Each structure stands twice: as C-alpha cells, then as structure tokens.
Short mmCIF file of C-alpha atoms in Angstrom, two decimals:
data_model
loop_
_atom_site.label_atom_id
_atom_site.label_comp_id
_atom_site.label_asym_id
_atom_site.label_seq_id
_atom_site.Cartn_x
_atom_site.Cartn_y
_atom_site.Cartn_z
CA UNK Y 1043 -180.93 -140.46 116.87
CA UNK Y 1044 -179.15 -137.24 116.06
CA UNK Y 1045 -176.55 -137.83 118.54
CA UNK Y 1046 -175.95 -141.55 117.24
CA UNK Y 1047 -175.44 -140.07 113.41
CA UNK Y 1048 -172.93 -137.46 114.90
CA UNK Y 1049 -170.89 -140.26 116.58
CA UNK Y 1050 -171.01 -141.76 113.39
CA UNK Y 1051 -169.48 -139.30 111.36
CA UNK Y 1052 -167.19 -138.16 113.61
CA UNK Y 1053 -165.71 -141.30 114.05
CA UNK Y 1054 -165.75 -141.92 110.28
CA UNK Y 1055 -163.27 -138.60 109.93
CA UNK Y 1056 -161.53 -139.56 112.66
CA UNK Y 1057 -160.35 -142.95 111.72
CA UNK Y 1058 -159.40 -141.67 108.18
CA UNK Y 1059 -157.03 -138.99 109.75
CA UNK Y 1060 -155.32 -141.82 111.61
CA UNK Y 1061 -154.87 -143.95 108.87
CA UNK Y 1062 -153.24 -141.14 106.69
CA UNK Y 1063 -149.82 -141.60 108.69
CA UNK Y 1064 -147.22 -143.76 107.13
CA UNK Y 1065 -146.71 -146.63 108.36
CA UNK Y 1066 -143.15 -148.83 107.41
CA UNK Y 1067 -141.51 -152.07 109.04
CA UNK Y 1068 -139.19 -152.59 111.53
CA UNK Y 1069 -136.67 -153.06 109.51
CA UNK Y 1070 -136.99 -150.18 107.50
CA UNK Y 1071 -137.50 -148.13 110.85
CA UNK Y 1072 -134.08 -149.27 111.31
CA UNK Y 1073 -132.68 -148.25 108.19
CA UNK Y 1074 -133.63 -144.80 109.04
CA UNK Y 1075 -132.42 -144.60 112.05
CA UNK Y 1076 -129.25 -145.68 110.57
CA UNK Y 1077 -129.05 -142.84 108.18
CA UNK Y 1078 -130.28 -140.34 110.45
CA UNK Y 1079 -126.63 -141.67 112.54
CA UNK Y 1080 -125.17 -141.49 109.19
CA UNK Y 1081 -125.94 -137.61 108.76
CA UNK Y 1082 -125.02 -137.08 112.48
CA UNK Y 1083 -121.55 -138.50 111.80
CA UNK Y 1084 -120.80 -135.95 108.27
CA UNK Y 1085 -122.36 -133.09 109.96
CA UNK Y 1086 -120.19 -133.47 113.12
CA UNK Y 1087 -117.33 -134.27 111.43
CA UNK Y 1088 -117.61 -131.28 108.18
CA UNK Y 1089 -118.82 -128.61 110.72
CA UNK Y 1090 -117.76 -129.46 114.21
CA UNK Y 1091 -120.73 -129.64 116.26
CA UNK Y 1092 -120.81 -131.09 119.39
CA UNK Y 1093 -123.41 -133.55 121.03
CA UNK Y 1094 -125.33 -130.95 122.65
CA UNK Y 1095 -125.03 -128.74 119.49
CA UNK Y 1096 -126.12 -131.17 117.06
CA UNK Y 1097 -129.11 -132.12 119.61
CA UNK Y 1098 -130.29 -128.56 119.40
CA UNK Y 1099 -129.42 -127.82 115.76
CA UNK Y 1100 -130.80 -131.02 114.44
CA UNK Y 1101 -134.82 -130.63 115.14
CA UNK Y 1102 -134.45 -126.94 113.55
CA UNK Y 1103 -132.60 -127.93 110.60
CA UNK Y 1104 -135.23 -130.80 110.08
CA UNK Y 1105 -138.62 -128.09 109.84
CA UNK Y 1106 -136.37 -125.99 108.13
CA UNK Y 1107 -136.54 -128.49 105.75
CA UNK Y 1108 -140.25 -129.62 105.92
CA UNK Y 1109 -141.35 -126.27 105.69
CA UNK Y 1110 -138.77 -125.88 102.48
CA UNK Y 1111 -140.07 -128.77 101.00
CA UNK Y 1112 -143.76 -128.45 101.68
CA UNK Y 1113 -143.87 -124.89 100.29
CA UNK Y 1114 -142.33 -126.60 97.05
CA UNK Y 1115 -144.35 -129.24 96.62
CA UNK Y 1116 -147.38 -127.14 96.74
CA UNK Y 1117 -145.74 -125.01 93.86
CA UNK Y 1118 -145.08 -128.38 91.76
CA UNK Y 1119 -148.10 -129.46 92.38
CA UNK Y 1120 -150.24 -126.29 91.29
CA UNK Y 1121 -147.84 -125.97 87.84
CA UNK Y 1122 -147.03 -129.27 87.46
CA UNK Y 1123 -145.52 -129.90 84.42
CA UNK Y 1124 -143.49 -126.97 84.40
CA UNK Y 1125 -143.04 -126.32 80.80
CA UNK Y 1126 -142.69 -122.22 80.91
CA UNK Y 1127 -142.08 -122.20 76.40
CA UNK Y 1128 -145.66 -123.70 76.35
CA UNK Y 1129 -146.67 -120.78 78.54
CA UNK Y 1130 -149.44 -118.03 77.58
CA UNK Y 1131 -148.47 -114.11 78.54
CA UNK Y 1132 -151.82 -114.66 80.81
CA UNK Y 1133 -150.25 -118.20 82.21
CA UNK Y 1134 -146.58 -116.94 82.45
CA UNK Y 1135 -147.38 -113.58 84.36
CA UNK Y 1136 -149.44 -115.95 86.78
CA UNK Y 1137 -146.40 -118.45 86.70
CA UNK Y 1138 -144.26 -115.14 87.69
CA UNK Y 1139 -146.48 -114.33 89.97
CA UNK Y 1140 -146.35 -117.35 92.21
CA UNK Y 1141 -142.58 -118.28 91.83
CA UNK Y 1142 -141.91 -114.69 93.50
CA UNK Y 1143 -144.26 -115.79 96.16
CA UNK Y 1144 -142.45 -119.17 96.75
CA UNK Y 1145 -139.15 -116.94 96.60
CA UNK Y 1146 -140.25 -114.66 99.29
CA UNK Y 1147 -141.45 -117.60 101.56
CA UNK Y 1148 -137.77 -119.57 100.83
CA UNK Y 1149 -136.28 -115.78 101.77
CA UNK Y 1150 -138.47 -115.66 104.82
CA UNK Y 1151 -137.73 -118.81 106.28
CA UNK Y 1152 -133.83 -118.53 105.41
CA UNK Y 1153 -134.11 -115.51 107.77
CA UNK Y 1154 -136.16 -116.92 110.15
CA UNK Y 1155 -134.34 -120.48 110.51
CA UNK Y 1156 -130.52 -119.00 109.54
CA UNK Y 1157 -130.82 -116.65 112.62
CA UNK Y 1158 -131.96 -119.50 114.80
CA UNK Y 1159 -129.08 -121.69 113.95
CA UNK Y 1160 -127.13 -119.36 114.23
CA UNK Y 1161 -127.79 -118.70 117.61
CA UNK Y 1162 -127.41 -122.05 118.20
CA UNK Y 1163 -124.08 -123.24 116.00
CA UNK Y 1164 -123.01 -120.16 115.58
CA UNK Y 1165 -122.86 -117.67 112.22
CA UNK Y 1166 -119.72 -119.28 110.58
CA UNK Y 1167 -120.54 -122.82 111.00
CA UNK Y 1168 -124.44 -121.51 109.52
CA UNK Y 1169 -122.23 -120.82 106.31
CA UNK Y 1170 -120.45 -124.00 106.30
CA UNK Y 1171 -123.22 -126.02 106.36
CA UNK Y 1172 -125.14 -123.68 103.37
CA UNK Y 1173 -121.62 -124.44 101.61
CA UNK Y 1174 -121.39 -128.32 102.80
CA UNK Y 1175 -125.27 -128.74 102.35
CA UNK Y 1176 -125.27 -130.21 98.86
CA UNK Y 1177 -122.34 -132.79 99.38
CA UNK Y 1178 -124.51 -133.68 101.98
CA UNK Y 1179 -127.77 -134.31 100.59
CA UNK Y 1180 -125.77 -136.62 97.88
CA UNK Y 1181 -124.20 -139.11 100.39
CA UNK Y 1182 -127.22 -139.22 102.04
CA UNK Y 1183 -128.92 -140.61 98.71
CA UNK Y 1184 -125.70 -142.65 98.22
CA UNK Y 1185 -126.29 -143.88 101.76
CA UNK Y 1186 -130.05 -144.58 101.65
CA UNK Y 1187 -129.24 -146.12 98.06
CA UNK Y 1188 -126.41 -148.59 99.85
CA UNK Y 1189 -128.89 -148.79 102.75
CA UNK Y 1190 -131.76 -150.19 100.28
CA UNK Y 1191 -134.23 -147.72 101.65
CA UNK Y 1192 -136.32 -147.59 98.11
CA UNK Y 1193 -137.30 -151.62 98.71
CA UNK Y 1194 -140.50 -151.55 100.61
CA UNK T 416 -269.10 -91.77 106.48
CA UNK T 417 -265.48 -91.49 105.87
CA UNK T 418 -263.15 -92.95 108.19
CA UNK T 419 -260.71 -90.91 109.94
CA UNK T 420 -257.07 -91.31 108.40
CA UNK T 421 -254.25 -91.89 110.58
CA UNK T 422 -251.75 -89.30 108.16
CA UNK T 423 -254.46 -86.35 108.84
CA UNK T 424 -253.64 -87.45 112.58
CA UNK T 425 -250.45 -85.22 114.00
CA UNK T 426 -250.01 -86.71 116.99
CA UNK T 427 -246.46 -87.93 118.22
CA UNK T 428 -247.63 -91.51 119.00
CA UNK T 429 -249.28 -93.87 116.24
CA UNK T 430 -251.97 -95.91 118.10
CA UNK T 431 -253.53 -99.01 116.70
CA UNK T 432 -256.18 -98.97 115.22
CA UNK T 433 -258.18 -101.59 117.00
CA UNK T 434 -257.85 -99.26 120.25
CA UNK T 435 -259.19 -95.89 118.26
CA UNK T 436 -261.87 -98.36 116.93
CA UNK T 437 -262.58 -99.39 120.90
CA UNK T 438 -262.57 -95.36 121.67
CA UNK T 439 -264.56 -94.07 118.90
CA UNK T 440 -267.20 -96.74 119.29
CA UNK T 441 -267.24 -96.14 123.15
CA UNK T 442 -267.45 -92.16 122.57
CA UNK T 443 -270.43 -92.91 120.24
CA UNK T 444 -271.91 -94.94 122.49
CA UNK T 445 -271.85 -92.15 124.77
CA UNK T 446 -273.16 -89.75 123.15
CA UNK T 447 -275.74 -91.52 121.51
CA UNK T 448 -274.64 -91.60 117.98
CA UNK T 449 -274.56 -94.99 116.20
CA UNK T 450 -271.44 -96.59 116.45
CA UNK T 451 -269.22 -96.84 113.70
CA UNK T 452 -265.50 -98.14 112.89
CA UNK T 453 -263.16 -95.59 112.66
CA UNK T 454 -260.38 -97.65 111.12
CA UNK T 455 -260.69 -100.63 108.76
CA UNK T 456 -259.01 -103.38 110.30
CA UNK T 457 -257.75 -106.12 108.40
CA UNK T 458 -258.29 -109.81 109.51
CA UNK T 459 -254.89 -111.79 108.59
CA UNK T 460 -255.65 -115.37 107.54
CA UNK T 461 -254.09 -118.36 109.10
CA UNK T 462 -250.55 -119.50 108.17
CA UNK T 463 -250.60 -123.03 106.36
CA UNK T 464 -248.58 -125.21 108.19
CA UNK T 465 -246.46 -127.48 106.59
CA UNK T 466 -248.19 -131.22 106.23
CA UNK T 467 -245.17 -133.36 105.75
CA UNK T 468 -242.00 -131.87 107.96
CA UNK T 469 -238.35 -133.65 108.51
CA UNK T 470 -238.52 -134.12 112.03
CA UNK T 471 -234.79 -135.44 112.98
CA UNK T 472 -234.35 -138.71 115.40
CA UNK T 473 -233.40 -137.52 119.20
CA UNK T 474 -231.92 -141.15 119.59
CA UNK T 475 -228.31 -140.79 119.04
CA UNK T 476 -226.59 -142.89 115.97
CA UNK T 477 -230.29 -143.58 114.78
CA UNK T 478 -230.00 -142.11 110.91
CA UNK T 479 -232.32 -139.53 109.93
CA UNK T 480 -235.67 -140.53 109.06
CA UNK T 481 -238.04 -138.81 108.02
CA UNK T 482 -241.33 -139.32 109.99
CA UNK T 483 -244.63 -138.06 108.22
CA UNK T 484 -246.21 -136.32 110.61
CA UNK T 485 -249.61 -136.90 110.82
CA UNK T 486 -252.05 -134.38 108.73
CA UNK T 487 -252.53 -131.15 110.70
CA UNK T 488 -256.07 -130.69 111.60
CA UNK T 489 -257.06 -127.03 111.45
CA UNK T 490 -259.62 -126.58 113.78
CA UNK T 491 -262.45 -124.67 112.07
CA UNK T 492 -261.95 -120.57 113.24
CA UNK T 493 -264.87 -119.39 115.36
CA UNK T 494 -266.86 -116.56 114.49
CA UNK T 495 -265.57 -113.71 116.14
CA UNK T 496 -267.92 -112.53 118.49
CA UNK T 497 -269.79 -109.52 116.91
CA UNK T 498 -270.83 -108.34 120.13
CA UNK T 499 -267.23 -107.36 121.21
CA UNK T 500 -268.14 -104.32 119.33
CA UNK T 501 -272.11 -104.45 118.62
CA UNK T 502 -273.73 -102.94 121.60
CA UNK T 503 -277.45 -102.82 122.56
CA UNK T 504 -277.85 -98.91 123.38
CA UNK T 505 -280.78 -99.11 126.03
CA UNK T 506 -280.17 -96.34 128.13
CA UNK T 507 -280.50 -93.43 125.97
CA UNK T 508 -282.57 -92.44 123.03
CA UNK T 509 -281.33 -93.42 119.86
CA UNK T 510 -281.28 -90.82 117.01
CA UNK T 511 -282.49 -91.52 113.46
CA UNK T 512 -280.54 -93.83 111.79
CA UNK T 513 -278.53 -92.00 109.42
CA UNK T 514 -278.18 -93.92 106.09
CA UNK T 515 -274.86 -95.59 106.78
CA UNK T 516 -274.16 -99.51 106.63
CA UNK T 517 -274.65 -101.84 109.03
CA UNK T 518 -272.18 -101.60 111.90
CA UNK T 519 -271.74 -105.21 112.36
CA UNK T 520 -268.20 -106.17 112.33
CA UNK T 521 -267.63 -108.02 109.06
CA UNK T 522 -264.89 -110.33 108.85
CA UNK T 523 -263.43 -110.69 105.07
CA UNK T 524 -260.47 -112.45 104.12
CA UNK T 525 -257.38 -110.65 103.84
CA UNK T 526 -254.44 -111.44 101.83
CA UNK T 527 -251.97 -108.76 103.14
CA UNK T 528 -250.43 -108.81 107.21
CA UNK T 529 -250.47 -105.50 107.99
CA UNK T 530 -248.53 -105.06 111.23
CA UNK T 531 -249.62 -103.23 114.20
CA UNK T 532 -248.52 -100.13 114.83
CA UNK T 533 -246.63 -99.44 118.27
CA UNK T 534 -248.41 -97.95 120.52
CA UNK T 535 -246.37 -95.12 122.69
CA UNK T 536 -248.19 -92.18 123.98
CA UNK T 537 -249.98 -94.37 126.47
CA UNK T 538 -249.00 -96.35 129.25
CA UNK T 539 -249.26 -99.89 130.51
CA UNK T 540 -252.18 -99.61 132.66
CA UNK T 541 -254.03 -97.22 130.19
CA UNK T 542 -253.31 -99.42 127.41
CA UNK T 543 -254.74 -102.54 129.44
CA UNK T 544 -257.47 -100.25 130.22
CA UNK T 545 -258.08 -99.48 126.37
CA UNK T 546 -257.35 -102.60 124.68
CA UNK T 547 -260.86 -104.79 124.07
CA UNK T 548 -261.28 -108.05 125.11
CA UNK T 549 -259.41 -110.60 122.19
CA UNK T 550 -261.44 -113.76 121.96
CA UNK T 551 -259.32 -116.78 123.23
CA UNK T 552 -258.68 -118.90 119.64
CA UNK T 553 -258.41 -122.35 120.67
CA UNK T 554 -254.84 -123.92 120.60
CA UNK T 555 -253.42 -125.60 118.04
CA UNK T 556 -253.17 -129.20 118.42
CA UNK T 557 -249.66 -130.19 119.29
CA UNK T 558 -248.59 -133.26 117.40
CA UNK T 559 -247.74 -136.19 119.14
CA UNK T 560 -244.57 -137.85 118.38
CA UNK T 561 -244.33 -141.97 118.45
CA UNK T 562 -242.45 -142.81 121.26
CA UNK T 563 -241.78 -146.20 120.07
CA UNK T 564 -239.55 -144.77 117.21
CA UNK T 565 -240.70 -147.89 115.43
CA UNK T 566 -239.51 -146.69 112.30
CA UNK T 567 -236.45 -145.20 113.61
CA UNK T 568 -235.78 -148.13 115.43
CA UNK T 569 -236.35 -150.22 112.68
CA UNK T 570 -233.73 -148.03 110.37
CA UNK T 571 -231.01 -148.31 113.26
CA UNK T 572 -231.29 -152.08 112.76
CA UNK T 573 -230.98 -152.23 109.63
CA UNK T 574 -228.23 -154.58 109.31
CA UNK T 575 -225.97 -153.00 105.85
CA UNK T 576 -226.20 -155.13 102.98
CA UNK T 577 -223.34 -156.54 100.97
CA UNK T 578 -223.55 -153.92 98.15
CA UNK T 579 -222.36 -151.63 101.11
CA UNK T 580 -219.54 -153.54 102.30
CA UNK T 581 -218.53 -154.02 99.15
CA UNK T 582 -218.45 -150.37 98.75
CA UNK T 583 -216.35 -150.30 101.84
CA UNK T 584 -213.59 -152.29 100.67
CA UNK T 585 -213.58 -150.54 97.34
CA UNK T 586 -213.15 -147.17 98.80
CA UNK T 587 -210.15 -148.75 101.29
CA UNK T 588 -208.79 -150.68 98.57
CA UNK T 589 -208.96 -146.94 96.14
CA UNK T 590 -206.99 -145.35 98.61
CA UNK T 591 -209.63 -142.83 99.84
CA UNK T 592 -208.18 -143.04 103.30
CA UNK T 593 -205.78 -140.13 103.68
CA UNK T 594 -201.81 -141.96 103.65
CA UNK T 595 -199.63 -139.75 105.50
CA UNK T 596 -196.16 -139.40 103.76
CA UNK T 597 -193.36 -139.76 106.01
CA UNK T 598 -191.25 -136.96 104.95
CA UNK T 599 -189.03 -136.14 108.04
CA UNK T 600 -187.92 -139.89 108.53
CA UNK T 601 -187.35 -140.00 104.20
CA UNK T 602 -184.91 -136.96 104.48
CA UNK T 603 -183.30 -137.89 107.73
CA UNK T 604 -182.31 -141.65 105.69
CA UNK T 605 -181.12 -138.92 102.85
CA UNK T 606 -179.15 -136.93 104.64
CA UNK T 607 -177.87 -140.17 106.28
CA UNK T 608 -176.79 -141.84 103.03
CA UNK T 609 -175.06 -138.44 102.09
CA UNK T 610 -173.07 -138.25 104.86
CA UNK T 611 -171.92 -141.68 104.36
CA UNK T 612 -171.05 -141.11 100.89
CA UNK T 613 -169.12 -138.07 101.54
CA UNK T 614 -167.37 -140.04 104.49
CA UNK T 615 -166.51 -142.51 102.04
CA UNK T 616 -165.72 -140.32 99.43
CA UNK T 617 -163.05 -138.35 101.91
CA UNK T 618 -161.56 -141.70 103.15
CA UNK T 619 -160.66 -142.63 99.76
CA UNK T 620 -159.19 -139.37 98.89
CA UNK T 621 -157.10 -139.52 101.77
CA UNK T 622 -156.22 -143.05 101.40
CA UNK T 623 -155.11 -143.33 98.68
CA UNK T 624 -151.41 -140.70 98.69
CA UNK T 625 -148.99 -140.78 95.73
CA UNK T 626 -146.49 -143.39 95.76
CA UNK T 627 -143.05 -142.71 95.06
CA UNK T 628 -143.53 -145.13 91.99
CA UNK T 629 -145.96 -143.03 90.66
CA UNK T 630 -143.84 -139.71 91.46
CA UNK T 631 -141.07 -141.64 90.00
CA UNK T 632 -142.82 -142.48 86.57
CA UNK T 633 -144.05 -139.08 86.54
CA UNK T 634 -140.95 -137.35 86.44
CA UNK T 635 -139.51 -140.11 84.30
CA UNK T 636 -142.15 -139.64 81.85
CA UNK T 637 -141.58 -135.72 81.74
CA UNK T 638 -137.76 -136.11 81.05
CA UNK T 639 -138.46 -139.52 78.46
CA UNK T 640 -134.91 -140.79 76.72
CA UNK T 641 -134.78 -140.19 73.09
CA UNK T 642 -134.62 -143.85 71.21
CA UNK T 643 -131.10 -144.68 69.79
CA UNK T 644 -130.55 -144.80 66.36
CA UNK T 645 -127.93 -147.10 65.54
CA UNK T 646 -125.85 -146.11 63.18
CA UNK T 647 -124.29 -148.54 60.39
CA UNK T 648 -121.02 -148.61 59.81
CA UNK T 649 -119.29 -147.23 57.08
CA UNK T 650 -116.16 -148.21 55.01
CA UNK T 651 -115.18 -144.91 54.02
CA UNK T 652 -112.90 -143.38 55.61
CA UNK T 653 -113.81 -140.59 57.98
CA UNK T 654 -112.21 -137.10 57.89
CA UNK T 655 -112.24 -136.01 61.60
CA UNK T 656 -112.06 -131.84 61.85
CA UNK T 657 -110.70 -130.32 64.47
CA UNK T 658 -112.22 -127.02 65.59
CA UNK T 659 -110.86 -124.18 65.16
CA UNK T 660 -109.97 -122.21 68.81
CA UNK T 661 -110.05 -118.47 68.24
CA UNK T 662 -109.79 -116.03 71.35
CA UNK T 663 -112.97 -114.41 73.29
CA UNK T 664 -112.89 -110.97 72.76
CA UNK T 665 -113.06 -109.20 76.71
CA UNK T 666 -116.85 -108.26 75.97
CA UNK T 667 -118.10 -111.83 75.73
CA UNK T 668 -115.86 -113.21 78.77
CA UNK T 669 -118.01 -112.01 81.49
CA UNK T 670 -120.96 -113.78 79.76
CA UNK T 671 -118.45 -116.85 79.52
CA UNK T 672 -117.71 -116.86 83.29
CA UNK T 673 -121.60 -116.23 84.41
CA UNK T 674 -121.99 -119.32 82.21
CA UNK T 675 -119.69 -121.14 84.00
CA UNK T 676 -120.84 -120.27 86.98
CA UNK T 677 -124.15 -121.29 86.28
CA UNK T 678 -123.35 -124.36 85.40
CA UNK T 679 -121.56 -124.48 88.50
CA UNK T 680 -124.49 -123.81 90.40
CA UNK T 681 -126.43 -126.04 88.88
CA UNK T 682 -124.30 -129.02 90.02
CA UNK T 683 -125.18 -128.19 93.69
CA UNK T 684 -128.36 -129.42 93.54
CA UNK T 685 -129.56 -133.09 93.53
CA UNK T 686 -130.26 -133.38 89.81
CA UNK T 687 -133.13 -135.22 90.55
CA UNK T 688 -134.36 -136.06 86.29
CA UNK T 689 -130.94 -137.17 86.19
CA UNK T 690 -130.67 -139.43 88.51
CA UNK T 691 -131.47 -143.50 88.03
CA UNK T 692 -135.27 -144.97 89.36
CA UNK T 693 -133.73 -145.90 93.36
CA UNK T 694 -131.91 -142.66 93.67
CA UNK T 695 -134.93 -141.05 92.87
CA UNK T 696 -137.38 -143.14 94.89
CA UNK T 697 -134.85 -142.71 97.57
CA UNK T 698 -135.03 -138.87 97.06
CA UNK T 699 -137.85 -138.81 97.71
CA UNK T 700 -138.51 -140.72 100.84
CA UNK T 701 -135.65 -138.00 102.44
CA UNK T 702 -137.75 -135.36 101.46
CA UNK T 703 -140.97 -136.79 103.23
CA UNK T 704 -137.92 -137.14 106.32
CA UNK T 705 -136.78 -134.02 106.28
CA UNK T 706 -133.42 -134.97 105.28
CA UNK T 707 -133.17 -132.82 101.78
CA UNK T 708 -134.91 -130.50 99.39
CA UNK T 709 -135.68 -131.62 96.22
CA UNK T 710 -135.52 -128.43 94.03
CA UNK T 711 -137.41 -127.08 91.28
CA UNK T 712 -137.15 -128.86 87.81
CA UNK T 713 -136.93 -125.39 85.96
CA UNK T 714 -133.48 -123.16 86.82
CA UNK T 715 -134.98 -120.09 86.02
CA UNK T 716 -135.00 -118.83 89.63
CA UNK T 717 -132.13 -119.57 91.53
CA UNK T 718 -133.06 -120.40 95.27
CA UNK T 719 -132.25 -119.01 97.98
CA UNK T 720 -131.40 -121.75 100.89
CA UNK T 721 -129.05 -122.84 103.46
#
C-alpha cells in the first residue's frame, strides 16, 4: 500500500514537470527557426564569422544570454516595481545591496563567457559584437515583429 | 499442694505439660505417694463448624449454587477415660491420705487454646515412650455431597428469561462492547488526501506561468500614458519667444558631455516601456530564446555586457 501511494506521488510530480515546457505550433516553430537564420545572416555578415565559427560561437552566446537574462529576471521579480524615490533607507540599502550582487554576477559571467568567445571568434570580433550587439537585438524585434511571432 | 511452675523450671527444653503430668504421676506411683497433677491442663472445646457453607459446583459452566449442606451432627464427646491417669495402687502400702482433692481428672470447659509447648530435650523414641495413651475421638462425619446435582442441574437448565435477553440487546445496543477505533487506516487516508492536495496544489502553481500578456500589461500599467488635454483654440494672437542661447562656461561642459553620453547610452538598449504592445510581447518571447536581454527598467546602474 505504501509502495502504491509512492508511485502515486511520484508520478503526480513527474507529469507536472513535463507539462511545464512550452509547447508552440508548427508554424510558429518555423517562424523561429526563421529568425534564428535571420540572426545567423547579420552576425556573419557585421562580424565575419564563418560556418564553423558561428556553429561554435552560437550555443555560447545563447547561455550567455539565458544565464544574463535569468539572473535579471530574478532581480525584477524580487523588486518588482522598481520605484527607488518610494524607497526606505532600510529598503534602499537592501535594494543596493542586491543590484551590486546582480552586477558582480553580470561581471562574472562577462569574464567567464567573453574569454570563451574569444577563444573561439577571436578578441576583436568579441568587441564588435559588444559594439554591434544592440543594433542587433532591434532587427531581431523588427524581424520577429515582421515575422508575426507575438500571434499565438 | 501447689503445682510446680514451668518459669521456676531452668531447663533448656520446655516439655508439655501433659508428659510432666504422665512423669510426676508415674514417680508418685512409685513411690507410693498419691498421685497428683503437676500441671493444670486445659481442655480446648470443639470448634463450631459452620452449618450452612458455599460449596461451589465441580460441573463446569454449571453457575454457582449454593447447596445447604445438611446440619452437622456433633457427635456427643465421650468422657475421657479417667483411668488414663487414675490408678489402683495395689502393690504397695498406701500412706495416709493427706488432705488434698480428689485426683480424678476433671474435665471443665475452657474458653482459651493454649498451645502446646515443643518438646526438645527428648527424643523420638523417648517421647513415644513418655507420651500417654490419647483416647481415639471418633471421626467426624464427612458430609455427603448429592451426586445427582439436582439442583445444580436444575440451575444449568434454566433456560434465561426474556427480561435477560432484553438486557442483552440493551447493553449491545448501549455500546458496552469495546469499538476499536481505527486510527492507523484514518491517518494513512489523511496523509493520503494531503499529499494529493499538495500534488494538486504544486501542479497548479506550475501550470499556470505568466503570459506575455500579462507581462505586457504589467509593464504597461507601470509606465501608464498621461490623458490628453485638448486644448481650445484661441483667437489671440500668440507671441512665440525664442530662447535666449548664452555660452556654457568650461566648468559645466564636462557635466554637458557625460549627459550626452548618457543619453547616448541609454539608446543602446531595447527601450522596452517604450516600445508598442507586439514589440514588447515579441521582446519577450527572444528573451525566453535566448536571443536578447531585456534590461533593467531603472538606469541607475549601468550594465556591464557584451
């Protein structure tokens, strides 16, 4: 009997852990594929990269990028709404406190991830793509925008 | 003539006081003197025996009744013999009586048991050798149980009446039989209904992640448009001014160009608040993809990225 209520459970937690993933069409599969070629094509073309470059440069540049983004969304998410003139000497000190944390994990991981591309693309083109990076993330909204990525 | 006490005695053994009675009255005898009891000896009555006991069944399941015994029948206590200790001197001349009582063994009703004393100076064969002949008392009667068990048997057949069932069912129907609680099984359906509440609970939590509508309206909310005023129009006529452009002195142009550069800086980052309602959902569906990073909506701390 104990055995059957373990199954139980453990099926329970496992079923919810697989239906956590996201889960989209076909045809907005494809749309992302198409953008993903889309960012391929600037990146090659603004930094020079070649096919076995970008191959190697693109699944670093992509957890860069998680890892950027999930250590920010954790930070929204504990001070959401960020309204710092609202702020108590208590609150703001704490507020303080945490954005120099988030700044030394963003420093961390521009070490980390800067030396790796670098050994991959090489130092200078590491510099064009900090300086080409915001260009970039703009067409790729403009893209996903022309795309019609946002209609589920 | 007074009797010989047995505390002026200092011997190490206490004898009885029937067996100094046997010696002194054989000693007298011997030497011719009239015999006479040492020690008073006290005749203990007989015990009253009980004329109605409970005498329990021996047949099993038979209740207990309660049989009256039939009334004891004390056989009537001989005499003792008085020649046990009265003996006819022949043999040798008998002095003149002294004025003493009769010697004759008088048997008087005693209310007291006095017990025995142990006898240890002597041993077996000499206390055989002392110790008179007791009279044989008849046996008591032993009484005779019915071995038909009529009334016994009669009791076990006694078939119960309905007063007594009905006192059955009351007593079942009262709850005096002992209800065992099942506590282990109750807790075990507890902890089962727990678990499924918390797997529930967890499912729900995890099914249910923020859409980018909600994001969306969020962040919309935070930066909400003012409402336009219109303005009516007027038929004066309007005086425009012009500002007046005087020169920076050199102290405030390095604050001038840092806010420039700012400014600047700011631009190089998706201005996510800014941006219209697909822009931002598509924002941030790239940021789930890896694809950008959707900064901070403060610019106190500039970041530090590649």
């Amino acid at each position: 009997m104990m055995v059957l209520r373990f199954l139980l459970l453990s099926t329970f937690f496992w079923s919810s852990s697989l239906f956590s993933q996201t889960r989209v069409t076909q045809e907005q599969k494809e749309k992302f594929l198409a953008l993903d070629a889309f960012q391929k094509q600037l990146i090659q073309e603004k930094i020079a990269l070649t096919e076995a470059e970008y191959n190697r440069f693109a699944p670093l540049y992509k957890d860069y990028q998680l890892k950027l983004s999930r250590s920010k969304k954790s930070f929204r998410k504990k001070w959401y709404p960020i309204t710092p003139q609202k702020y108590s000497d208590a609150k703001a000190a704490s507020y303080i406190k945490d954005v120099v944390k988030l700044q030394r994990t963003e420093t961390d991981l521009f070490e980390v991830y800067s030396e790796k591309i670098s050994n991959v693309i090489g130092s200078a083109k590491t510099l064009l793509l900090m300086e080409f990076r915001s260009t970039l993330e703009k067409r790729l909204v403009e893209k996903a925008l022309e795309l019609g990525i946002q209609e589920n | 003539m007074a009797t010989l006490e047995s505390k002026k005695l200092k011997s190490p053994y206490a004898p009885s006081k029937e067996k100094m009675n046997d010696i002194a009255y054989r000693i007298q005898s011997n030497v011719g003197v009239s015999a006479q009891e040492v020690f008073t000896i006290r005749q203990t009555s007989f015990i009253e025996q009980k004329k109605s006991p409970v005498q329990l069944s021996v047949e099993f399941g038979a209740t207990t009744a309660k049989i009256a015994a039939p009334e004891s029948v004390q056989p009537p206590i001989e005499e003792e013999n008085q020649s046990v200790y009265e003996r006819e001197i022949t043999t040798q001349p008998q002095k003149e009586a002294s004025p003493v009582p009769s010697n004759k063994y008088v048997e008087t009703e005693i209310t007291e048991i006095i017990p025995d004393t142990v006898d240890k100076g002597l041993s077996a064969t000499e206390n055989d050798a002392l110790t008179p002949q007791i009279p044989q008392r008849p046996v008591p009667p032993v009484y005779k149980i019915a071995t038909n068990n009529s009334q016994v048997q009669e009791d076990y057949n006694e078939t119960p009446t309905d007063e007594d069932s009905l006192n059955e069912s009351e007593a079942a129907k009262s709850g005096v039989r002992s209800v065992q609680i099942p506590w282990a099984s109750i807790l075990g359906f507890v902890a089962t209904a727990m678990a499924v509440v918390g797997a529930w609970w967890v499912w729900n939590n995890i099914q249910k992640p923020s859409s980018v509508e909600d994001v969306v309206q969020t962040v919309s909310d935070q930066n909400s448009t003012a409402t336009i005023i219109e303005s009516s129009e007027s038929t004066k006529n309007e005086i425009t001014i012009e500002p007046k452009l005087v020169e920076l002195p050199e102290e405030y142009r390095s604050l001038n160009n840092l806010l420039s550069q700012q400014e600047s800086m700011q631009g190089t980052y998706l201005d996510f608040s800014g941006s219209s309602e697909p822009s931002k959902i598509n924002m941030v569906k790239l940021e789930k993809k890896g694809m950008i990073v959707l900064e901070l909506e403060d610019d106190l701390f500039n970041p530090l990225r590649l």
